[in-house]
Amino acid sequence: MAFVTLHNVTYQYPLTQSPALQEINLKINEGEFLAVVGPNGAGKSTLCYALAGFVPHFFKGELTGEITVDGKKSSEATLDEWVMNVGLAFQNPFNQISGAKFTVFEELAFGLENIGIPREEMKVRVEEAMALTGIRELADRSPYSLSGGQQQRVALTSILVMKPKLLVLDEPTSQMDPIGTREVFSVVRKMAEEGMTVVMVEHKVEWIANFADRVMALKDGRMVLEGKPNEVLTSDMLAENGFGISRYTSTAREAKKRGLWKKENLPVTLDEAVEGFAK
Amino acid sequence: MNLNRSFFVPVNSPLHNLNPLTKLALVFSMILPAFLSLPQLAPFLAIPILIAVFIGRVQKQYFNLLLKLVLPTILFMFVMQSLFLPGGETVILNLGIFDVTRESMQSAFYTVSRIFVMISSFAILLLTTHPSELMSDLTRRGLPGQFAYVIISTLQILPQMQAKAQTIIAAQRSRGLDTESSFRKRIGSLVPLVGPLVFGSLVEVEERAIAIEARGFTSKRVKTSLHEIPDPAFDKILRGILVILVIASFTLNLWLS
Amino acid sequence: MNIEITNLRFTYPTGLEALKGINLTINSGEQVAIVGQNGAGKTTLVRHFNGLLKPTSGTIFIGEWETTKFSVAKLASRVGYVFQNPDDQLFSRDVLTEVTFGPRNLGYEKAKIEELVQRALSLTELTDKTDTNPYDLSPTWRKMIALASIIAMDTPIVIFDEPTTGQDAVNVARIANVIAELRNEGKTVITITHDIDFCAENFERVVALSNGQVLLDGPAREVLGQEKVLAQTYVDPPQLTRLGKRLGLKETVTRQEEFLRAIE
Ligand SMILES: Nc1ncnc2c1ncn2[C@@H]1O[C@H](COP(=O)(O)OP(=O)(O)OP(=O)(O)O)[C@@H](O)[C@H]1O
Ligand SMILES: Nc1ncnc2c1ncn2[C@@H]1O[C@H](COP(=O)(O)OP(=O)(O)OP(=O)(O)O)[C@@H](O)[C@H]1O
Ligand SMILES: [Mg+2]
Ligand SMILES: [Mg+2]
């Protein structure tokens, strides 16, 4: 059985005219890395909230259909039980600091304190998580005196350290430098290989193609495509509907018109592009 | 800029090393006698307060707070009380319909001394106690988590608002709002500040509520804490002594009156 | 109006030295992108341009004005700065008030204010959202409002701090269009960005910062081709540049047309 199932999920925020998610059906296996793409307002963050239980438990509004994670139904759980299994890194990285802590190290321990992890284990886990995201030198800094990208790394690490079974990341690299972005993708890939199930909203198509197992494309609250990264991300439909596409794809599409790209499929990664363009 | 958005001064001192509950007990052993015992007592409590400030090594921050916050408040109260408290014969000053009498001034002096003791004791507690240690210690002793968080956020409201206000002022200046050149402009600039300050703080509170929820804040498991919060015999004995002292001061009070 | 930075050093009150001797001249009407690792000091640098931060040592001139001698409000008539975090910038109860705030403070005539505001709103497609509270919109929209509220000020120098984060392809194109408009009007545009493809397609000059110092500075093609040096500050060359290198093209290519011409 799939680890995460969304069955006919439709959700509408209170006081709005139309649903933000419509009839979403989706299965995710344990240890799978699913990327979610879509233009602004497509419902990506809403999907994250739904997976993490904030929709409808926090935002209210009406949810129909069923969300199941690890055999448990979200409608039957309370939010505090749900967040034990599902960790969410929010889209806005600037407002995720607990406000009660003085150093980054303490900030990262906050979640572990809440769920009663013993002190010694807590320290080990915080150290490990900081090493993963490359923020060890920030350990003693105040969480309020960081650059944008540093804040985002702290926010991401504060969720990773909790080792949720389902990790939901809403644009976790939006403020990060290019090589740092790639490193985050590779860390997430590694965690998926170790058995964590990952759903990650992203615009950075090249790295999705390199690291994710599967992609789902959302638009106007509906799932419009779903499948292998190189198939979904090179589809003409995406290019025509305001989705982000890689320069490899757009350039090859143009090259194809001019007879400079001979292959049937368009590339989305550097390797695919090199292979197709090389004489 | 207050980076930590809290009053806490991270230095090492005997006061910093006391258990948070002991410090809370100290606070109440100042406030209760100040308010419930003979009014003449309150002014003398300024002595232990000043000693505590130096033991806690927070004199700079304390006097800063005193100047900016405490003194204006108590001065205002002093003036109001001296003017409006009825009664008393020995008129010192006559301002139209108001008589400032010796008695009203004396009574005003006692009232502001009490207020001074209260604000100062809490200020020293906040200056020398890591807010999350206070929170952990209280929850460990059985105070519900949400309740503790409400207390902590209330205590941090001032520094948080201050930080938010600075952010908004920077944003408004960046768009040409002149707030620096004259006193009048400074006062005038408070008007566009108030609305966003209140509203912005509310938005922040909501976003923070979601963020801490995602990190298990309302979890029903028994919480642990990163830092050990020691509660040695010394603290326990000290608390015992404080309780006895408070009771003694009441008895004395009853006996004297 | 040139920007002239000499030996700029800046240390935060925490004791952290974020800028360690920056020398940089940006000429009137130039389009400059600033790239570099998280924590390199990009935001700290541009916050000096409108006086939000004052140098610990060294000087910055905006035209003939030295920033230490003028108030932030005064400098706002020359430098418009779109913050990295829109929530630090927005404070009004609706979009229209927000966008009008800047031009009104700068003392333009009523008709001109109206015109500037309308243009800013239409460039960012906010015209139908004028009555909405910015906080009822998503972070991506808030970013657009922040942008509109600065371009409405019509300053000769405009700074964007990571304008494209979280924006979809349509909005990124819209931002590119705004930058092109500003270029046509002869304005200086300085943009901090981690989106290197966007940088390659919209800027002539690139400055790479690393650890509080200028690592590289020059024409986009020259800077973006130096893979090894850029890696020191955690930056990859643009996708097409990397592709060109792998295909063994002799010249550094950064944009689609160049690339297609080179392989023809
Ligand atoms: N709290 C809310 N209350 C009401 N409507 C909301 C709320 N949050 C989002 N919406 C609406 O739901 C729809 C989907 O929004 P959502 O934030 O999920 O999109 P998104 O794909 O994450 O967009 P973005 O790329 O801008 O982050 C939008 O029409 C949005 O206006
Ligand atoms: N308010 C502050 N107080 C103290 N140090 C700060 C403050 N803001 C930033 N710093 C530090 O100064 C250095 C430069 O930060 P800055 O924000 O300029 O980086 P940046 O290049 O803009 O990074 P990013 O790409 O992550 O936004 C970093 O090490 C950061 O941690
Ligand atoms: Mg979103
Ligand atoms: Mg920055």
PDB file of N, CA, C and O in Angstrom, chain C residues 46 63 90 109 113 125 158 181 189 211 234 260:
ATOM      1  N   VAL C  46      24.011  46.673  -0.390  1.00  0.00           N
ATOM      2  CA  VAL C  46      23.033  47.584  -1.002  1.00  0.00           C
ATOM      3  C   VAL C  46      22.281  48.410   0.039  1.00  0.00           C
ATOM      4  O   VAL C  46      21.791  49.490  -0.266  1.00  0.00           O
ATOM      5  N   GLY C  63      25.967  60.112  -6.609  1.00  0.00           N
ATOM      6  CA  GLY C  63      26.203  61.404  -7.233  1.00  0.00           C
ATOM      7  C   GLY C  63      27.210  62.150  -6.381  1.00  0.00           C
ATOM      8  O   GLY C  63      28.210  61.582  -5.952  1.00  0.00           O
ATOM      9  N   LEU C  90       6.392  46.230   3.567  1.00  0.00           N
ATOM     10  CA  LEU C  90       4.998  46.627   3.389  1.00  0.00           C
ATOM     11  C   LEU C  90       4.360  46.951   4.728  1.00  0.00           C
ATOM     12  O   LEU C  90       4.550  46.240   5.697  1.00  0.00           O
ATOM     13  N   GLU C 109       3.981  66.352  -8.064  1.00  0.00           N
ATOM     14  CA  GLU C 109       2.643  66.915  -8.231  1.00  0.00           C
ATOM     15  C   GLU C 109       1.619  65.802  -8.315  1.00  0.00           C
ATOM     16  O   GLU C 109       1.941  64.679  -8.690  1.00  0.00           O
ATOM     17  N   ILE C 113       1.997  61.927  -9.550  1.00  0.00           N
ATOM     18  CA  ILE C 113       1.868  60.792  -8.629  1.00  0.00           C
ATOM     19  C   ILE C 113       0.915  59.761  -9.215  1.00  0.00           C
ATOM     20  O   ILE C 113       1.211  58.578  -9.290  1.00  0.00           O
ATOM     21  N   GLU C 125       0.972  44.207 -12.914  1.00  0.00           N
ATOM     22  CA  GLU C 125      -0.370  43.613 -13.009  1.00  0.00           C
ATOM     23  C   GLU C 125      -1.088  43.572 -11.666  1.00  0.00           C
ATOM     24  O   GLU C 125      -1.665  42.555 -11.274  1.00  0.00           O
ATOM     25  N   VAL C 158      17.624  52.243  -8.977  1.00  0.00           N
ATOM     26  CA  VAL C 158      16.677  51.288  -8.408  1.00  0.00           C
ATOM     27  C   VAL C 158      17.428  50.013  -8.045  1.00  0.00           C
ATOM     28  O   VAL C 158      18.227  49.511  -8.835  1.00  0.00           O
ATOM     29  N   GLU C 181      12.266  48.278 -19.084  1.00  0.00           N
ATOM     30  CA  GLU C 181      11.659  49.612 -19.078  1.00  0.00           C
ATOM     31  C   GLU C 181      12.568  50.634 -18.397  1.00  0.00           C
ATOM     32  O   GLU C 181      12.795  51.730 -18.896  1.00  0.00           O
ATOM     33  N   VAL C 189      20.071  50.233 -12.653  1.00  0.00           N
ATOM     34  CA  VAL C 189      19.387  49.135 -11.982  1.00  0.00           C
ATOM     35  C   VAL C 189      20.414  48.190 -11.387  1.00  0.00           C
ATOM     36  O   VAL C 189      21.314  47.719 -12.086  1.00  0.00           O
ATOM     37  N   ASN C 211      32.371  36.536   0.718  1.00  0.00           N
ATOM     38  CA  ASN C 211      32.956  36.838   2.005  1.00  0.00           C
ATOM     39  C   ASN C 211      33.252  38.314   2.249  1.00  0.00           C
ATOM     40  O   ASN C 211      34.315  38.661   2.744  1.00  0.00           O
ATOM     41  N   TYR C 234      30.010  29.811  -4.404  1.00  0.00           N
ATOM     42  CA  TYR C 234      28.831  28.949  -4.523  1.00  0.00           C
ATOM     43  C   TYR C 234      27.901  29.301  -5.673  1.00  0.00           C
ATOM     44  O   TYR C 234      26.695  29.146  -5.573  1.00  0.00           O
ATOM     45  N   LEU C 260      22.710  29.127 -30.080  1.00  0.00           N
ATOM     46  CA  LEU C 260      22.263  28.529 -31.337  1.00  0.00           C
ATOM     47  C   LEU C 260      23.179  28.940 -32.489  1.00  0.00           C
ATOM     48  O   LEU C 260      23.491  28.145 -33.367  1.00  0.00           O
TER      49      LEU C 260
END
